[in-house]
XYZ file of C-alpha atoms in Angstrom:
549
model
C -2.513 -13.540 58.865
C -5.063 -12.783 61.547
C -8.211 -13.261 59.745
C -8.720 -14.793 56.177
C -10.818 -13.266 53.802
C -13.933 -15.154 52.393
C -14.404 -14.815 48.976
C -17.380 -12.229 47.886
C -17.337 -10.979 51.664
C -18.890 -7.282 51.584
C -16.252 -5.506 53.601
C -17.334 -4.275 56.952
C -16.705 -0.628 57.859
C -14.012 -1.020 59.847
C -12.240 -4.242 58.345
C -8.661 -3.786 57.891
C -6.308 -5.572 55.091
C -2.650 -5.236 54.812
C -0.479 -6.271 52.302
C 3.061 -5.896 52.463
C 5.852 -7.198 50.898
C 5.336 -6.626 47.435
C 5.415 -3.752 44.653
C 2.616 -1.378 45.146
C 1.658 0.746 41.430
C 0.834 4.036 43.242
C 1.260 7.953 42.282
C 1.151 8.695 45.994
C 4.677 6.869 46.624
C 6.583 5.055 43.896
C 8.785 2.855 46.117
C 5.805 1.835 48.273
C 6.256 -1.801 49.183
C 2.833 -2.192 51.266
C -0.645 -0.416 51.288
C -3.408 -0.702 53.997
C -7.331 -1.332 52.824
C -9.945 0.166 55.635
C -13.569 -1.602 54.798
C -14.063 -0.185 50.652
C -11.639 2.464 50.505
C -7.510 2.151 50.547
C -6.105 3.934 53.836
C -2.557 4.180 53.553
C 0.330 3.330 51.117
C 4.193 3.210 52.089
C 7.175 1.536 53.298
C 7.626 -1.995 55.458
C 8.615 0.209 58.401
C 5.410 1.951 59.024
C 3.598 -1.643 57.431
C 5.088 -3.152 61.054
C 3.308 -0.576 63.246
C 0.038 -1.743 61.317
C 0.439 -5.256 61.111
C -0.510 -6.282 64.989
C -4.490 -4.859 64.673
C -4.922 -5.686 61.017
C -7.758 -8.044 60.188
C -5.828 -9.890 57.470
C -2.153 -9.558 56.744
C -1.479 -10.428 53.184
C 2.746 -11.337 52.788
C 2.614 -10.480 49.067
C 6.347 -12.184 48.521
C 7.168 -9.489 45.726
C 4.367 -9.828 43.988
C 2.850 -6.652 42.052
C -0.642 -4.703 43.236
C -1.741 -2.463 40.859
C -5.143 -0.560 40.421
C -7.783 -3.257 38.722
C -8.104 -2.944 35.622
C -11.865 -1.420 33.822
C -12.919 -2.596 30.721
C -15.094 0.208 28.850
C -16.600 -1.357 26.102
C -17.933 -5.138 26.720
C -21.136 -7.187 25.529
C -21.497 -9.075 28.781
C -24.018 -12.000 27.948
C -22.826 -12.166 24.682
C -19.062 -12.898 25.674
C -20.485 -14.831 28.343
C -22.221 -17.246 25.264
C -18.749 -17.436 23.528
C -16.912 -18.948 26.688
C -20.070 -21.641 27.276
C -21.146 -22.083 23.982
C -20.280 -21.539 20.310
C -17.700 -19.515 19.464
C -15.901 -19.930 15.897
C -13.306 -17.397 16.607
C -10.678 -20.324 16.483
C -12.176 -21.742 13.496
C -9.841 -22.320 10.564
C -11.738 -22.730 7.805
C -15.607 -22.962 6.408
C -15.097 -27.042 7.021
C -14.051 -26.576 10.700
C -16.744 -24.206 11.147
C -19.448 -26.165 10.346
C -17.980 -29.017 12.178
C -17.892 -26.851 15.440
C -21.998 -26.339 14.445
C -22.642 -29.848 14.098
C -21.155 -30.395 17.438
C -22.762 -27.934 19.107
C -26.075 -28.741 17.732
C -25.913 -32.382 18.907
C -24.806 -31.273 22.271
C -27.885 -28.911 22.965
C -31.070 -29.988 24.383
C -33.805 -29.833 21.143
C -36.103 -26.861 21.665
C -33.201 -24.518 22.348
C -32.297 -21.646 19.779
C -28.637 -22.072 18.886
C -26.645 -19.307 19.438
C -22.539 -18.638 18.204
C -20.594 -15.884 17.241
C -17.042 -15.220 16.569
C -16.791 -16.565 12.107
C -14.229 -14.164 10.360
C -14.167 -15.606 6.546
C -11.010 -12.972 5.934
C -9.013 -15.956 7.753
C -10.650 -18.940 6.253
C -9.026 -20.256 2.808
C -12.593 -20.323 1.229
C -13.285 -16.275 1.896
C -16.827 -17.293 2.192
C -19.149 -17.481 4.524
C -21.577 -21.143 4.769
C -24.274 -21.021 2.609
C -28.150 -21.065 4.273
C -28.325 -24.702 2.791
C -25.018 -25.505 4.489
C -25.904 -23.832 8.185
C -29.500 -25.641 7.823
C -27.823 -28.985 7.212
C -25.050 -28.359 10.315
C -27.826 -27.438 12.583
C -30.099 -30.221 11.969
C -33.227 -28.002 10.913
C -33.211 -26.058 13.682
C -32.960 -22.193 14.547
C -29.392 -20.795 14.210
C -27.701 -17.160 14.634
C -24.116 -16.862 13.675
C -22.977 -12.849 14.637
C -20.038 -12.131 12.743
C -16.387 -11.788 14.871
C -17.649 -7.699 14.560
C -21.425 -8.078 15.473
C -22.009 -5.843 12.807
C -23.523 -8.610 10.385
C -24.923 -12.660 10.823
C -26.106 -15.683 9.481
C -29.175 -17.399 10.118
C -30.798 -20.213 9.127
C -34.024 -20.918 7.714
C -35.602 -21.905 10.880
C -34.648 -18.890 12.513
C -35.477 -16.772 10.122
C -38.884 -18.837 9.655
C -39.655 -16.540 13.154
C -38.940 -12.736 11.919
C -42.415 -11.830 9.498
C -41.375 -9.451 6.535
C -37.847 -10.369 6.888
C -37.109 -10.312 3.452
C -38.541 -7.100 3.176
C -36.162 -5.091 5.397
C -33.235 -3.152 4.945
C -30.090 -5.495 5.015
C -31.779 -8.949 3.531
C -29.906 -11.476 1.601
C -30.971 -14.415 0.269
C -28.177 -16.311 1.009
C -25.320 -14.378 2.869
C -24.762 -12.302 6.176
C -27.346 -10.122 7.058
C -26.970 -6.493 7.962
C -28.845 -3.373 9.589
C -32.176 -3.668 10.524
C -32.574 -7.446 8.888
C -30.039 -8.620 11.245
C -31.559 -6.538 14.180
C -34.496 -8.604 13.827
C -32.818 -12.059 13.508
C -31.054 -10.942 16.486
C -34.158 -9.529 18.355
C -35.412 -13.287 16.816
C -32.590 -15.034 18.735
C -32.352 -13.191 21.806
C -35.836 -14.270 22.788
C -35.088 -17.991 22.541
C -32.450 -17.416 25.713
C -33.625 -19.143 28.438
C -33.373 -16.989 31.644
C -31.010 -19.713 32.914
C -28.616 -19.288 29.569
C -28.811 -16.077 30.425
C -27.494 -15.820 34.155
C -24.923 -18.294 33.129
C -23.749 -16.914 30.247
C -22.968 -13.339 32.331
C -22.130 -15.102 35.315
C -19.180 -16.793 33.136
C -17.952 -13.650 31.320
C -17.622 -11.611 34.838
C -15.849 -14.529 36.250
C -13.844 -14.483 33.738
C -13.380 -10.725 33.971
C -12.253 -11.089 37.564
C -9.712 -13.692 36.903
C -7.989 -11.239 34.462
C -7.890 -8.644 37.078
C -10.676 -6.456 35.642
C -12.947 -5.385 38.654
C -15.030 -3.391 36.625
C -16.745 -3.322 32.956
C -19.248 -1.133 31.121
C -22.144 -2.951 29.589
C -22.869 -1.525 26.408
C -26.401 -2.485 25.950
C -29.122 -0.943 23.734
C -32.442 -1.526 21.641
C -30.432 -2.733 18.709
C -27.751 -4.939 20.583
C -29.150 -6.298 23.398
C -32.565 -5.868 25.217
C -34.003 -4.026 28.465
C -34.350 -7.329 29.902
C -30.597 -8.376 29.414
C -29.867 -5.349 31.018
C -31.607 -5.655 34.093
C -30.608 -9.289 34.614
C -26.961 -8.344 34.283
C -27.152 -5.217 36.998
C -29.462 -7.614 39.168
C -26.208 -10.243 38.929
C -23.689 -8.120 39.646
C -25.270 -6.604 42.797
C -26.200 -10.128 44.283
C -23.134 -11.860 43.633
C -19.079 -11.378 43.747
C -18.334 -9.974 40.443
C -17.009 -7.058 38.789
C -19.021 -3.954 39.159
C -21.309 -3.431 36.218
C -22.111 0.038 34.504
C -24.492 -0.219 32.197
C -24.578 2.528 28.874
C -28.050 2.213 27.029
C -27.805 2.674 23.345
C -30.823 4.408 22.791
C -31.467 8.041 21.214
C -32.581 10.640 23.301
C -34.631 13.521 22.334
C -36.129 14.495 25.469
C -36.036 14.840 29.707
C -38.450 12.428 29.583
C -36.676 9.800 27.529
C -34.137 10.872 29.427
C -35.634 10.084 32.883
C -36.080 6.459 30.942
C -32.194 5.772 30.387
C -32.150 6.171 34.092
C -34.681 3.995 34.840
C -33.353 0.938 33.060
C -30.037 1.687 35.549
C -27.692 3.252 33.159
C -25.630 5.561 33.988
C -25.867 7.329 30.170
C -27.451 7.064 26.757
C -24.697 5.958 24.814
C -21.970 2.982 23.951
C -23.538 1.184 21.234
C -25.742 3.988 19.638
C -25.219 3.623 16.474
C -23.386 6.228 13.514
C -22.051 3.416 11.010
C -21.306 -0.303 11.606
C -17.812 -1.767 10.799
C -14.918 -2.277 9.104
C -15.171 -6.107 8.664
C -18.974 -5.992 7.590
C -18.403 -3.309 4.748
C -20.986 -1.178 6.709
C -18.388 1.561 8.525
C -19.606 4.934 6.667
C -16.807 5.840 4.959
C -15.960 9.563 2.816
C -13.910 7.291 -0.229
C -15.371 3.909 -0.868
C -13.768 0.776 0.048
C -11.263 -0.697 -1.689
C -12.973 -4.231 -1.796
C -16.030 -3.372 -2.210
C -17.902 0.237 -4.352
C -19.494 1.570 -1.581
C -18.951 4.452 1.211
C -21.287 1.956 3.922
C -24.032 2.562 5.911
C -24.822 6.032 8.401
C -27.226 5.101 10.587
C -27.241 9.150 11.929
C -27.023 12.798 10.582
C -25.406 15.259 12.241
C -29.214 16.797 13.158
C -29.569 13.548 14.982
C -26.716 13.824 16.969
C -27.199 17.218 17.529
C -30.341 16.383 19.026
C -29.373 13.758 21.369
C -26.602 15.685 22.736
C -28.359 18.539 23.703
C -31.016 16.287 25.072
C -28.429 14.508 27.168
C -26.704 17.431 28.185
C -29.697 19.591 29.036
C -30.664 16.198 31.354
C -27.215 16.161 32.647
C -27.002 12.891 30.905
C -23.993 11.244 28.965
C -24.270 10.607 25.519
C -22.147 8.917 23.115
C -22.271 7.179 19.320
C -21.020 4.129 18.223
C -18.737 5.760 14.689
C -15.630 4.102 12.988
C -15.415 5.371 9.810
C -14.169 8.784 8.805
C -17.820 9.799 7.360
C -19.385 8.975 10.465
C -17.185 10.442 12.872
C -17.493 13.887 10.971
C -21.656 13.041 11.233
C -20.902 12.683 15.225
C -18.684 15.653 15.471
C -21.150 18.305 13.186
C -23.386 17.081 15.897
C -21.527 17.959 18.802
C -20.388 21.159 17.503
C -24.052 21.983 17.147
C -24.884 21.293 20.347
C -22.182 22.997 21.865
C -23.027 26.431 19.979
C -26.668 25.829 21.437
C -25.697 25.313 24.913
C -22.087 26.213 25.094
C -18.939 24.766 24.993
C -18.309 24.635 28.593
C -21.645 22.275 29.304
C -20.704 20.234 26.850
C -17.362 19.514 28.019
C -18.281 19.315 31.174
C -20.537 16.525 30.585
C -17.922 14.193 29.531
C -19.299 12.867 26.676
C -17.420 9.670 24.682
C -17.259 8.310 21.415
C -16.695 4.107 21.212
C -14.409 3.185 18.705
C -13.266 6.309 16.413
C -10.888 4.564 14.675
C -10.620 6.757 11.278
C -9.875 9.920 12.448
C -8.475 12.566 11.015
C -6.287 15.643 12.632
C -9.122 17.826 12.479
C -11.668 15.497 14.125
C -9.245 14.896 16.679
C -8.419 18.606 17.078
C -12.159 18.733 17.789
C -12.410 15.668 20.180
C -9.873 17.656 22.731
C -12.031 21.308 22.211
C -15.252 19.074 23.251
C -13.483 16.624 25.937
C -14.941 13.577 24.137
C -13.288 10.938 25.548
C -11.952 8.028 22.724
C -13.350 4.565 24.143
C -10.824 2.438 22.117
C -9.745 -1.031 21.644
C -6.272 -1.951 20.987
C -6.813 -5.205 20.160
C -8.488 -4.025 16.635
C -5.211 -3.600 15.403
C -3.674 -6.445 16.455
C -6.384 -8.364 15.332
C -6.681 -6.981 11.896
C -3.705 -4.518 11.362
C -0.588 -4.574 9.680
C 0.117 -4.661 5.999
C -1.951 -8.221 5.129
C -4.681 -7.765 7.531
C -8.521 -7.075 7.255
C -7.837 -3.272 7.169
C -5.666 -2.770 4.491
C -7.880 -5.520 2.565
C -10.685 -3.142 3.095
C -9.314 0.277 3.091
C -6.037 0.118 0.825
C -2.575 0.541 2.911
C -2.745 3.808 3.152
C -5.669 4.907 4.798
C -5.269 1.570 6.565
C -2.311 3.115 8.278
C -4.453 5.529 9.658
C -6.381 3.784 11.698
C -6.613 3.901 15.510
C -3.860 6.486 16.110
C -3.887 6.511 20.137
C -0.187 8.380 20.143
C -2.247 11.768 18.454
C -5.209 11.210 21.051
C -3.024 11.565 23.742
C -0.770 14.393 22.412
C -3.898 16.401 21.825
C -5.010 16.060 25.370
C -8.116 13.595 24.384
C -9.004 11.355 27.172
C -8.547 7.355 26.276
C -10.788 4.615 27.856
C -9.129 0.948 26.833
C -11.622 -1.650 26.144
C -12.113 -5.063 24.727
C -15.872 -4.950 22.981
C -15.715 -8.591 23.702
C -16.910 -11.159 23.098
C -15.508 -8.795 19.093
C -12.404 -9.757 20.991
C -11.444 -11.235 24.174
C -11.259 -9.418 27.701
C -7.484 -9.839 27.741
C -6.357 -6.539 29.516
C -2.511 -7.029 29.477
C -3.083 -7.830 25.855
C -4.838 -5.043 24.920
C -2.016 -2.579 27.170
C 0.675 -4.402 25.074
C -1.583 -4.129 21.502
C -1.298 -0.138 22.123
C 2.275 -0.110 23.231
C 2.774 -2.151 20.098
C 0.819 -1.126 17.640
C 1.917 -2.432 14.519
C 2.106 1.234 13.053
C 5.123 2.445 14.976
C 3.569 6.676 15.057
C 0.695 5.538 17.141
C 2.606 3.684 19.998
C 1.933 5.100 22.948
C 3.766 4.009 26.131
C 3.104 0.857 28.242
C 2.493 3.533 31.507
C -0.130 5.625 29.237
C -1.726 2.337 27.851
C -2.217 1.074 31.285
C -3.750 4.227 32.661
C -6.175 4.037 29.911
C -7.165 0.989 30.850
C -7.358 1.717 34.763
C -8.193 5.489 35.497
C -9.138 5.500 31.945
C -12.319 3.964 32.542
C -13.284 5.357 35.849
C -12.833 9.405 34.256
C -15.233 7.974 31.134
C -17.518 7.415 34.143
C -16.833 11.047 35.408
C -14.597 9.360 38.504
C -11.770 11.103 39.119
C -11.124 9.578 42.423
C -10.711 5.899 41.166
C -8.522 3.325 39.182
C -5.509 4.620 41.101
C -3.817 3.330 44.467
C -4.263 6.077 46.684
C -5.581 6.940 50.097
C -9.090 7.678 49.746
C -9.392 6.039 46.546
C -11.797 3.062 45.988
C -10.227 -0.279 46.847
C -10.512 -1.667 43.748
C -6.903 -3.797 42.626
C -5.214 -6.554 41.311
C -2.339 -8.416 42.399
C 0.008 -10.362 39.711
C 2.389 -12.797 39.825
C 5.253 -11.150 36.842
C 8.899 -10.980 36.284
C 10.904 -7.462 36.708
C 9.023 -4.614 36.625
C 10.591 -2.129 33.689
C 9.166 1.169 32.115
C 8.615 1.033 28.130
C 8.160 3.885 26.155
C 8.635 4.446 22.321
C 10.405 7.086 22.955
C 14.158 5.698 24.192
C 14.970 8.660 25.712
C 12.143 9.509 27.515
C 12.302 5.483 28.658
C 15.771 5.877 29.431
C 15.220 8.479 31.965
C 12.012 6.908 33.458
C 14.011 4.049 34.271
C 16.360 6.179 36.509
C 15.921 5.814 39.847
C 15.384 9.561 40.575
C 12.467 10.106 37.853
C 10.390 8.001 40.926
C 8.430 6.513 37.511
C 6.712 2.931 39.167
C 7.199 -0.046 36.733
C 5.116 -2.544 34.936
C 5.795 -6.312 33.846
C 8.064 -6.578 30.646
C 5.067 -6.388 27.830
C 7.470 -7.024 24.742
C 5.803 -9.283 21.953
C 6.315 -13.099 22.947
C 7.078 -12.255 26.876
C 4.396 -14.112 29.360
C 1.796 -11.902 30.737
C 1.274 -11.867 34.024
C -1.023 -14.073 36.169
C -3.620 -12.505 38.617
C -3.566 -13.844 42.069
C -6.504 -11.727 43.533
C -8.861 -9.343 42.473
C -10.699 -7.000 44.323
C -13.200 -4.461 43.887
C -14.566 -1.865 46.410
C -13.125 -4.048 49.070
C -14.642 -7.538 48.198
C -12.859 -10.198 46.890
C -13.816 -11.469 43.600
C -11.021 -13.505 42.650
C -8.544 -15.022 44.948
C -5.350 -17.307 44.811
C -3.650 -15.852 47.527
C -5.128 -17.853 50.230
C -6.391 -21.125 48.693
């Protein structure tokens, strides 16, 4: 090695890295064992023979000793501060039981300096014994008095305590109040809104500074923020794209959850630094919080849920978008919703036509109860499916949340990423942490193992969702791949034999011959170690690095 790199270095325009003598992921040459890096961009890709004719004027010289590079991975859906919170502060997600919980409140209480707002997330009472949330008496008592927000594991719904509440006038008056239970729609906006202002701007920077640090460590070298009015704030926005400029980290894109009804609201989504008005624009809620818009009502509970949007609504923001050259996208889950979202974009697309609505690459985050014909009419549009595996790990399966909520059947429906890709719809793979953690090998092996067999797709098709995936949802063609010319954005992993997995054993049979020239991945099977990133890089700078101490 001639030259080491410094951690966070901005490449120069000239630098040269080599690595060579490892397993290189790449289209452009499926037995390449080394690839060359020229300041941001990737400049070559190939065999140790050519590697040694490159090796004497390369700036660093990276002996990879068999270990894998792939592209790094994007995560298309993430909360950034908030996951940031969970990893520094309170997060309940491990809790097992209402005791345990307000134990892990207590604690964190007495470990917080006095005039701070307490802040946790993460409480899912369909694991707890008790199936109840704390009462406002209880969260008062664990928190000493003092102002509390609990978000629910699906952000969808909170709890709050009388303190915190104490700071929201008219609360009790808005849509979503309970006296003494989680709070939805627009009451919990406010709590929310309530809580959000008590960060500190040091919280802040720390809490996103942790979560993309944490992002890099997993190999992710990119994210998109999905901020908006009723998740986040302007503010939080701007902080977050001001961090990841200044320092090391993965590359931010920021979606603003905002409707759109004009150019000049239009003008103002660009403005705040997003590159489209959309992630977290709400159609429904969730699954979890009973507030999902459904066409038949739950099975636990006799209601259809909330729509936040008509179809006019959608309509309107599309066109707006479009006509702006703009991205849009909804928030929609439940069945009701996503026929709301799709009315909308048919709309639009008989206004403008159907070409400048495909064309503008449009995406829907979540779509998780869809039926044949909205996915028929996901492919006609191009809408691309930002989706997270990890919902059905999390809550599939016969005796999980879903079937509590929806009955088996329609349960079985959900999230059905093998009919996405057969009908051409694009798939961007994403966590929506901190709703559950950035764990990218996790969520390629939740897909590949879905726990209803039909909607396995292939450990090769999970993992380009969750690499090129991400960059297309952007309208990047050229990225999340190893190729000359391509961004130098990659990972390199530490993992045992590379294999190809399929659900389909014949197609997997004849992917793993030699002469199909299909590149590998690490052995994903339920219970086998994931692999370990040893350095993460995006547009050339290192973010993460345990390569070269």
């Amino acid at each position: 090695m001639t030259e080491r790199t410094t951690p966070g270095e901005r490449p120069g325009p000239g630098r040269t890295v080599l690595l060579r003598r490892g397993e290189i992921h790449s289209p452009a040459d499926p037995f390449a064992t080394a690839m060359a890096v020229e300041g941001d961009r990737i400049a070559w890709v190939g065999s140790e023979a050519a590697a040694d004719s490159l090796a004497p004027t390369a700036d660093e010289v990276i002996d990879l000793d068999g270990a894998l590079v792939t592209p790094a991975f994007t995560d298309a859906h993430v909360h950034t501060t908030s996951a940031g919170l969970a990893l520094t502060g309170l997060d309940l997600a491990g809790a097992a039981g209402l005791g345990e919980a307000l134990a892990l409140i207590r604690e964190h209480a007495a470990a917080r300096p006095a005039g701070e707002v307490l802040l946790g997330q993460g409480w899912d009472t369909t694991r707890w014994p008790e199936q109840r949330p704390p009462t406002r008496a209880e969260l008062d008592a664990a928190a000493g008095g003092r102002p509390l927000y609990l978000s629910r594991v699906d952000a969808h719904s909170a709890l709050a305590s009388t303190a915190l509440m104490d700071r929201v006038p008219g609360l009790t008056r808005r849509e979503g109040w309970r006296e003494d239970g989680p709070l939805t729609g627009d009451a919990h906006h406010a709590v929310r809104r309530a809580a959000d202002a008590g960060i500190t701007p040091r919280q802040r920077a720390a809490a996103q500074r942790a979560a993309l640090t944490r992002a890099a460590a997993l190999g992710i070298g990119a994210v998109h923020e999905c901020a908006g009015p009723e998740i986040s704030s302007e503010e939080d926005l701007a902080a977050l794209l001001a961090l990841a400029a200044a320092e090391p980290l993965p590359r931010v894109f920021g979606y603003w959850g905002g409707l759109v009804t004009d150019a000049k609201e239009a003008e103002r989504v660009r403005e705040r630094g997003a590159v489209g008005a959309a992630g977290d624009l709400f159609a429904d809620g969730s699954l979890g919080s009973h507030t999902a818009h459904l066409r038949e009502p739950y099975a636990d509970a006799p209601h259809h849920g909330t729509a936040h949007l008509t179809a006019a609504e959608v309509e309107a923001h599309v066109t707006a978008c479009t006509e702006a050259g703009l991205q849009a996208g909804f928030h929609a889950i439940g069945d009701a919703a996503l026929d709301a979202v799709v009315a909308g974009f048919r709309a639009a697309a008989a206004r403008l036509g159907t070409g400048r609505v495909r064309a503008a690459r449009h995406r829907v985050e979540h779509a998780e109860l869809l039926t044949e014909e909205t996915i028929a009419a996901f492919a006609d549009l191009a809408l691309t499916a930002s989706v997270q595996p990890a919902f059905d790990a999390a809550w599939g399966g016969a005796d999980g949340m879903y079937a509590r909520r929806l009955g088996a059947e329609r349960a079985r429906a959900l999230n059905p990423f093998a009919a996405l890709l057969r009908a051409g719809v694009p798939l961007a793979f994403g966590s929506d942490a901190p709703v559950t953690p950035l764990d990218p090998w996790g969520t390629v092996r939740a897909a590949a193992f879905h726990r209803t067999p039909a909607h396995r797709v292939s450990v090769r098709a999970a993992f380009t969702a969750h690499t090129r995936g991400g960059w297309r949802a952007l309208g990047r063609d050229d990225a999340g791949v190893l190729a000359p010319g391509a961004p130098a954005d990659y990972a390199v992993w530490r993992t045992g034999e590379l294999l190809v997995q399929a659900p389909d054993d014949r197609i997997a049979r004849w992917s793993t011959d030699p002469r199909s020239g299909t590149p590998g991945l690490p052995d994903l099977s339920p219970g086998a170690p994931l692999p370990e990133c040893l350095r993460t890089v995006a547009g050339g700078r290192v973010l993460h690095d345990l390569l070269t101490g």
